[in-house]
C-alpha positions as MATLAB code, in Angstrom:
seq = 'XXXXXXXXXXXXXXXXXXXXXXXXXXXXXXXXXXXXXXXXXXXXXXXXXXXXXXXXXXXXXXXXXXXXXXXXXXXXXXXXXXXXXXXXXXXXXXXXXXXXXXXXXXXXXXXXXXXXXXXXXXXXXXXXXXXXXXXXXXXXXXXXXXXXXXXXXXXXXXXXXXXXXXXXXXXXXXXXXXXXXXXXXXXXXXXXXXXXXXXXXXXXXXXXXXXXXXXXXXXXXXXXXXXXXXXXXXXXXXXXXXXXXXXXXXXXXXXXXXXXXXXXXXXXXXXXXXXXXXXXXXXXXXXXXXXXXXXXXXXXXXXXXXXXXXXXXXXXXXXXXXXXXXXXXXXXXXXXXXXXXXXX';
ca = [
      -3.608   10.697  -20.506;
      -2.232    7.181  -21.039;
      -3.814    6.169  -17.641;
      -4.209    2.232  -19.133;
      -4.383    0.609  -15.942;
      -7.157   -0.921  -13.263;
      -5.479   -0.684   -9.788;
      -4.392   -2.940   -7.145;
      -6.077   -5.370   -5.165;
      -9.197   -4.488   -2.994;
      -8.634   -4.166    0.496;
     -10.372   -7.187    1.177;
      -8.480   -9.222   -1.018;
      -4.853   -7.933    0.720;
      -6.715   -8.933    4.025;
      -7.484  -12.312    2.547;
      -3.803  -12.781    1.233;
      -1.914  -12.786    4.211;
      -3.471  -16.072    5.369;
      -3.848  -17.513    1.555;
      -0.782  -20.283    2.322;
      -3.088  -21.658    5.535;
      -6.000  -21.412    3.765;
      -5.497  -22.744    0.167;
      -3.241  -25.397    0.954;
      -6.068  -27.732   -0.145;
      -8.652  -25.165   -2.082;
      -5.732  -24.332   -4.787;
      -6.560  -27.535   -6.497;
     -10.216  -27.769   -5.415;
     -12.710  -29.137   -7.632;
     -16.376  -30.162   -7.741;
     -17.788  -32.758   -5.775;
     -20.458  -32.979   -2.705;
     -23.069  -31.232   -1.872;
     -21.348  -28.200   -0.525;
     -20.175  -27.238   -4.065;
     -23.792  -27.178   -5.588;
     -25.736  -24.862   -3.370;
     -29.712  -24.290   -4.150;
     -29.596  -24.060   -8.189;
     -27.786  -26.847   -8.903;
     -24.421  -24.975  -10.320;
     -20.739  -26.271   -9.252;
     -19.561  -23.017   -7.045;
     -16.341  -24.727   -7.285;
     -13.069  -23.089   -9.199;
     -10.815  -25.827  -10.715;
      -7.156  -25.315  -12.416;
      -6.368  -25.029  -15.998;
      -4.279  -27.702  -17.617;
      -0.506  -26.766  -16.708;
       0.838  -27.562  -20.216;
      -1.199  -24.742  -21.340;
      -1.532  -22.311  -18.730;
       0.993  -22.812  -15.617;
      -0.217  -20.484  -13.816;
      -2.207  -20.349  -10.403;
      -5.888  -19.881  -10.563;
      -6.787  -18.205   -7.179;
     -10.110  -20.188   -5.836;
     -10.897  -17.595   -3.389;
     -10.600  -14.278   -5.872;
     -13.767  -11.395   -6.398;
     -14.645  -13.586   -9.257;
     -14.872  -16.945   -7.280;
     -16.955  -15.100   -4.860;
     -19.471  -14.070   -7.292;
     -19.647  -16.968   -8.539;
     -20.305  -18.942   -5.257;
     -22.890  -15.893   -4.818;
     -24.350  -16.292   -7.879;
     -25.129  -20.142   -7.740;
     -26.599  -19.779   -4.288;
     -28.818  -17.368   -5.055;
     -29.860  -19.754   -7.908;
     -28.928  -17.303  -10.891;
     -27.197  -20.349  -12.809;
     -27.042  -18.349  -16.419;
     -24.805  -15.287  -13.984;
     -22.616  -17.950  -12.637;
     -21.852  -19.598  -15.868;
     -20.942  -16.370  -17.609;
     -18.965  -15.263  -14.134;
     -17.087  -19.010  -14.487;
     -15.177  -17.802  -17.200;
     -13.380  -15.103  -15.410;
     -13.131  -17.270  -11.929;
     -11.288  -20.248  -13.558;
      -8.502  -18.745  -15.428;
      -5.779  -17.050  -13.803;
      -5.439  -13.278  -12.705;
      -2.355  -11.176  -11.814;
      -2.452  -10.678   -7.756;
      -1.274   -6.822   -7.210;
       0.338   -6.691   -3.863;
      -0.645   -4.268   -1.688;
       1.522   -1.541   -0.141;
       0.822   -2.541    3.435;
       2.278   -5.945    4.038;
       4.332   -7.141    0.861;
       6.130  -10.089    2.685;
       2.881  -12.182    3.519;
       1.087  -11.137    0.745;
       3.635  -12.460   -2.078;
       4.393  -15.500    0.424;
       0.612  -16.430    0.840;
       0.156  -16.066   -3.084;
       3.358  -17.812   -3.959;
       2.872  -20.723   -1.055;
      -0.819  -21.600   -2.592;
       0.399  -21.471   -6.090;
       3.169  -23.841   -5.245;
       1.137  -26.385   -3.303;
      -1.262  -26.378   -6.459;
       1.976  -27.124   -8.537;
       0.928  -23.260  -10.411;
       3.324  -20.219  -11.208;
       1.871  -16.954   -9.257;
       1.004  -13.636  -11.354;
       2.215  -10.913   -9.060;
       1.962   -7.141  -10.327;
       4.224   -4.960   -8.411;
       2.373   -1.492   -8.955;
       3.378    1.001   -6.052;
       6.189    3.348   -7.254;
       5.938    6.592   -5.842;
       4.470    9.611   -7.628;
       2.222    6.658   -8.987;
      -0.648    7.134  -11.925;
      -0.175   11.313  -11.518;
      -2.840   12.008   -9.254;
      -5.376   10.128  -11.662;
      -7.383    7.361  -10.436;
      -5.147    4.764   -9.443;
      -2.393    7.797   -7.592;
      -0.313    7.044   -4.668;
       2.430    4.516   -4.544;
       5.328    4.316   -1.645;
       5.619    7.235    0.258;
       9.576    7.647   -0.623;
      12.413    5.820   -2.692;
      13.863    4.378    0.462;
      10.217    3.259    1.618;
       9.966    1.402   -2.424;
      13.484   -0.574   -1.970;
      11.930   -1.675    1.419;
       8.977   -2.553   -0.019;
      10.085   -4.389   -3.197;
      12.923   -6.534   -0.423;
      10.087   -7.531    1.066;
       8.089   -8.914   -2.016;
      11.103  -10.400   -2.708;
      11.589  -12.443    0.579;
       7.863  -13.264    0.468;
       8.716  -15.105   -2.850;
      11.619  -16.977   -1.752;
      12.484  -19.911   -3.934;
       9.094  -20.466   -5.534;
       8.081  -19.991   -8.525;
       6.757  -16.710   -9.815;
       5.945  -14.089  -12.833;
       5.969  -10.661  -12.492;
       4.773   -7.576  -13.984;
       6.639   -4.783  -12.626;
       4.807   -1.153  -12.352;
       2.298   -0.845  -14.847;
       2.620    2.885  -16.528;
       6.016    3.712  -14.668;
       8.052    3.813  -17.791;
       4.644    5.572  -20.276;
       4.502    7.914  -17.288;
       8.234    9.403  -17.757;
       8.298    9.164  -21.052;
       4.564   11.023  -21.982;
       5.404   13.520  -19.416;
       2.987   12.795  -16.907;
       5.493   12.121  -14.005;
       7.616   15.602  -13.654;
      11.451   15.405  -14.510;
      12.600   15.946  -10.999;
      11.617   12.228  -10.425;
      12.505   10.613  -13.287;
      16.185    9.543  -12.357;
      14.792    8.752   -9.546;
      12.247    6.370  -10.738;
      15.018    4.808  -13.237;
      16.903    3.887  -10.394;
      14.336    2.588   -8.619;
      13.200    0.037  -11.449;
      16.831   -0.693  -12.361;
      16.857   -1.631   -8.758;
      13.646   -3.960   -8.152;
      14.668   -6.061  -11.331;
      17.996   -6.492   -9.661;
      16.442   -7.807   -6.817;
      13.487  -10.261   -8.183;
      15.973  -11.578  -10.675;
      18.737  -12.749   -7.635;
      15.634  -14.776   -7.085;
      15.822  -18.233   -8.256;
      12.287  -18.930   -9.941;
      11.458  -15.341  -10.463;
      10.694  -14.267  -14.126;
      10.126  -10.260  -14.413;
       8.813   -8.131  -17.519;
       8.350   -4.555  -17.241;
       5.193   -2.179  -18.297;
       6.405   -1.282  -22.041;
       3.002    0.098  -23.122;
       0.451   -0.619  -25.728;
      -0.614   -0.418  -29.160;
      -2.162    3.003  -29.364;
      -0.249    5.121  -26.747;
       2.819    5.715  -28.930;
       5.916    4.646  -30.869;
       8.106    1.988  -30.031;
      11.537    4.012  -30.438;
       9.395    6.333  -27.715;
      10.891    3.657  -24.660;
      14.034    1.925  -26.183;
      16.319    3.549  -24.228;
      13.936    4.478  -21.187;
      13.206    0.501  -21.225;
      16.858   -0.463  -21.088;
      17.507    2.857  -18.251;
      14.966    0.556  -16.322;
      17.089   -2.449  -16.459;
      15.125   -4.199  -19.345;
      19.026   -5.952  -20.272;
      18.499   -7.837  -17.082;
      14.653   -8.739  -17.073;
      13.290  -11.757  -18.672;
      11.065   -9.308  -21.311;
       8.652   -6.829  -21.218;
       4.625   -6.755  -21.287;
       2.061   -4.931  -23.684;
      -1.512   -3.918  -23.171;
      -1.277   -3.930  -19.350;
      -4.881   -3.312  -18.357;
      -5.611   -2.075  -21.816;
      -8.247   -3.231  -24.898;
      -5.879   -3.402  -28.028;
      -6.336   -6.565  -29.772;
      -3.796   -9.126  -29.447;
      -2.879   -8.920  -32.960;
      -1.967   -5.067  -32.709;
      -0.102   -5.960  -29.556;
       1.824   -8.170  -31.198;
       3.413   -5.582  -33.859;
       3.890   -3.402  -31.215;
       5.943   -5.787  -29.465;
       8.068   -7.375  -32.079;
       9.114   -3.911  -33.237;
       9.869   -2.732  -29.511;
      11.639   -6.362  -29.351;
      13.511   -5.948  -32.043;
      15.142   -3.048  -30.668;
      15.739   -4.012  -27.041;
      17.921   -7.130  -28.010;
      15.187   -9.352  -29.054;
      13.593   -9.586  -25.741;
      10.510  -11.595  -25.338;
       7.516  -10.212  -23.775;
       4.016  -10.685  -22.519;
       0.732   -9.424  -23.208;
      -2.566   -9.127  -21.442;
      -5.509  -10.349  -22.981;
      -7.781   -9.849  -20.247;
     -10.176   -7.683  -21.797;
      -9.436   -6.889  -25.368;
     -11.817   -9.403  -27.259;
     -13.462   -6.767  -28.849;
     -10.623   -4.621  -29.438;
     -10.247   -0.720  -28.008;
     -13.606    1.521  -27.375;
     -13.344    4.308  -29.553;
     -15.995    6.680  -28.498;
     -16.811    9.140  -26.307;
     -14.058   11.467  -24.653;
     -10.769   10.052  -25.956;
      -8.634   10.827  -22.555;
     -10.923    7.951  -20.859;
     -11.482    5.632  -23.508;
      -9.561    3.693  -21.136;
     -11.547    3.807  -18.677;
     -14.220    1.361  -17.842;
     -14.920    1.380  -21.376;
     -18.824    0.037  -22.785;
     -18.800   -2.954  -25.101;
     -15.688   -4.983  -24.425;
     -15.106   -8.518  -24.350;
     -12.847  -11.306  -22.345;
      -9.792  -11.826  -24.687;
      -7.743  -14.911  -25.127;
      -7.635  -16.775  -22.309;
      -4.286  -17.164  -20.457;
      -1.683  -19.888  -21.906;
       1.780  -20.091  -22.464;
       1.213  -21.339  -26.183;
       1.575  -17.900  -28.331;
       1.305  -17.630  -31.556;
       4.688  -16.513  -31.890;
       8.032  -17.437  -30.461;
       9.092  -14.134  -29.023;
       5.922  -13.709  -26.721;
       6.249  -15.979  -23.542;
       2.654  -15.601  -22.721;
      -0.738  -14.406  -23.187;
      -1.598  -13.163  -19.493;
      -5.113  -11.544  -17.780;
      -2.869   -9.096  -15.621;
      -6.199   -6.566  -15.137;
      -8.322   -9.012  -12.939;
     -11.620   -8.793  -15.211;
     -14.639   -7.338  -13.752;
     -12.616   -4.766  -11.574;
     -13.157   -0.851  -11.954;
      -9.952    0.774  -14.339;
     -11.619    3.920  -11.397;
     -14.431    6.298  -10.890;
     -15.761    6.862  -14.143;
     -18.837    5.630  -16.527;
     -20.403    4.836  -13.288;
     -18.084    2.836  -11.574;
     -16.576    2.490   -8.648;
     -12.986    3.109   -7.109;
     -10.182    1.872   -9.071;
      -9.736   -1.985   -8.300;
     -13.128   -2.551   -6.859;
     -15.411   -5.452   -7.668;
     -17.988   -4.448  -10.207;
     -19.930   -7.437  -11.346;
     -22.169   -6.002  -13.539;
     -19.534   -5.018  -15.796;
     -17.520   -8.378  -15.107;
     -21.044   -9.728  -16.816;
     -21.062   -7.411  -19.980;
     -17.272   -8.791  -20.533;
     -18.237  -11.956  -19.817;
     -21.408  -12.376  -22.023;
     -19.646  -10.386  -24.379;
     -17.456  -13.054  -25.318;
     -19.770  -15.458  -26.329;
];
């Protein structure tokens, strides 16, 4: 299948989001400095902003990454920290949770607004999500989606924020995955959530439009503009997926071209070395060997129509159970090293 994606948030990091706008009101723009920050081996455990001209958005000091990191440097491992530092100081999409969508895009929003950032949010919980596959469930009804998606919405408020809006809900319809009797369904209900996040006044929104290798643009024209693409700010490409960022760009010029010139996104977050190409080809996708950190996030593209290179898959999480990993969207910091070290 075209199963492309990692998965939400780890439990623990949806637990840790409802207090984030407490907590980070002064850690959003921490940096080094005293003793604290250098524990045992010497190594700065502290996460620091990018430059905003570059990259606007929020780097999240308290993130899986930042936490290996911290564990890393005071357990004295200072070559496993450095490598881990590249993935804890550049910013990650935060997938909200289905359980409490209100506090979690507040806290995430709040922090990123007190560090003068833009939050990544991924919306991923449509129901009938990922077909059963690794990263299945979503909201248990239409009715309990709208719900859901209000409250991201009020949790966001006035502050800025980016989102990506339902990784593989579009593929999913048009690849057959998802079965017919949902798709108007499922139109409706993305026609719907873009209404909604764009009454918002800071709120940019690009929905899941696929990759380089899954198909053919003309494939999600019209399923793309059914979703409400007309109203969106764009769409993104490579969501959680390995195709180089050149490739994604052709893909999403073409698709542009035929959706009104709409700009898009694309996630870089792990396709430095390009896609894996061995093995079974309906998991290449999956947790694949020998990949690298891509280009890291920054609003300066090589190309006018693309608003943003983005790391929307939070490198070093599990895409799900396979090639030894664990559940989809849990910490795995072995392979967050290979990625890392890869990119030398």
């Amino acid at each position: 299948m075209y199963g492309t994606r990692g998965a939400p948030s780890s439990a623990r990091g949806r637990i840790f989001a409802v207090a984030l706008g407490a907590a980070l009101a002064i850690a959003g723009c921490s940096s080094g400095g005293g003793d604290d920050n250098e524990p045992d081996g010497g190594t700065s455990a502290a996460v620091t902003q990018q430059p905003e001209k570059t990259d606007p958005f929020w780097v999240n000091p308290d993130g899986n990454a930042a936490e290996q990191l911290t564990a890393y440097a005071k357990a004295g491992k200072k070559d496993e920290a450095e490598q881990i530092r590249k993935i804890a100081e550049q910013p990650t999409g935060e997938w909200i949770g289905p359980e409490n969508p209100e506090q979690e895009a507040r806290g995430f929003t709040e922090a990123a607004d007190k560090a003068g950032r833009t939050a990544l949010l991924v919306l991923y919980n449509i129901p009938h999500r990922d077909c059963g596959q690794y990263s299945q469930g979503g909201a248990a009804d239409g009715n309990a989606y709208r719900a859901w998606i209000d409250g991201v919405a009020k949790g966001i408020g006035d502050r800025p924020a980016t989102v990506i809006l339902e990784p593989d809900a579009i593929l999913h319809l048009v690849d057959g995955c998802t079965q017919d009797e949902f798709h108007e369904e499922r139109y409706n209900l993305l026609e719907g959530a873009v209404g909604t996040l764009k009454a918002l006044k800071n709120t940019k929104v690009y929905l899941d439009a696929g990759n380089a290798g899954w198909g053919h643009p003309d494939q999600v024209v019209e399923p793309l503009r059914s979703a409400g693409v007309d109203r969106a700010d764009g769409f993104a490409v490579n969501v959680s997926n390995f195709y180089s960022t050149q490739d994604s760009l052709a893909y999403g010029k073409e698709l542009s071209a035929k959706v009104g010139d709409k700009h898009f996104v694309i996630d870089t977050s792990r396709n430095g070395n390009g896609p894996y190409t061995g093995g079974d080809p309906n998991e290449r996708w999956c947790n694949p060997p020998g990949r690298a950190l891509g280009e890291p996030p920054t609003t300066k593209t090589a190309d006018a129509l693309v608003d943003a290179y983005l790391w929307v898959k939070r490198p070093g999480e599990s895409d799900g159970e396979c090639k030894g990993g664990p559940k989809a969207g849990q910490w795995w910091a072995d392979y967050a090293l290979k990625l890392a070290r890869a990119s030398d």
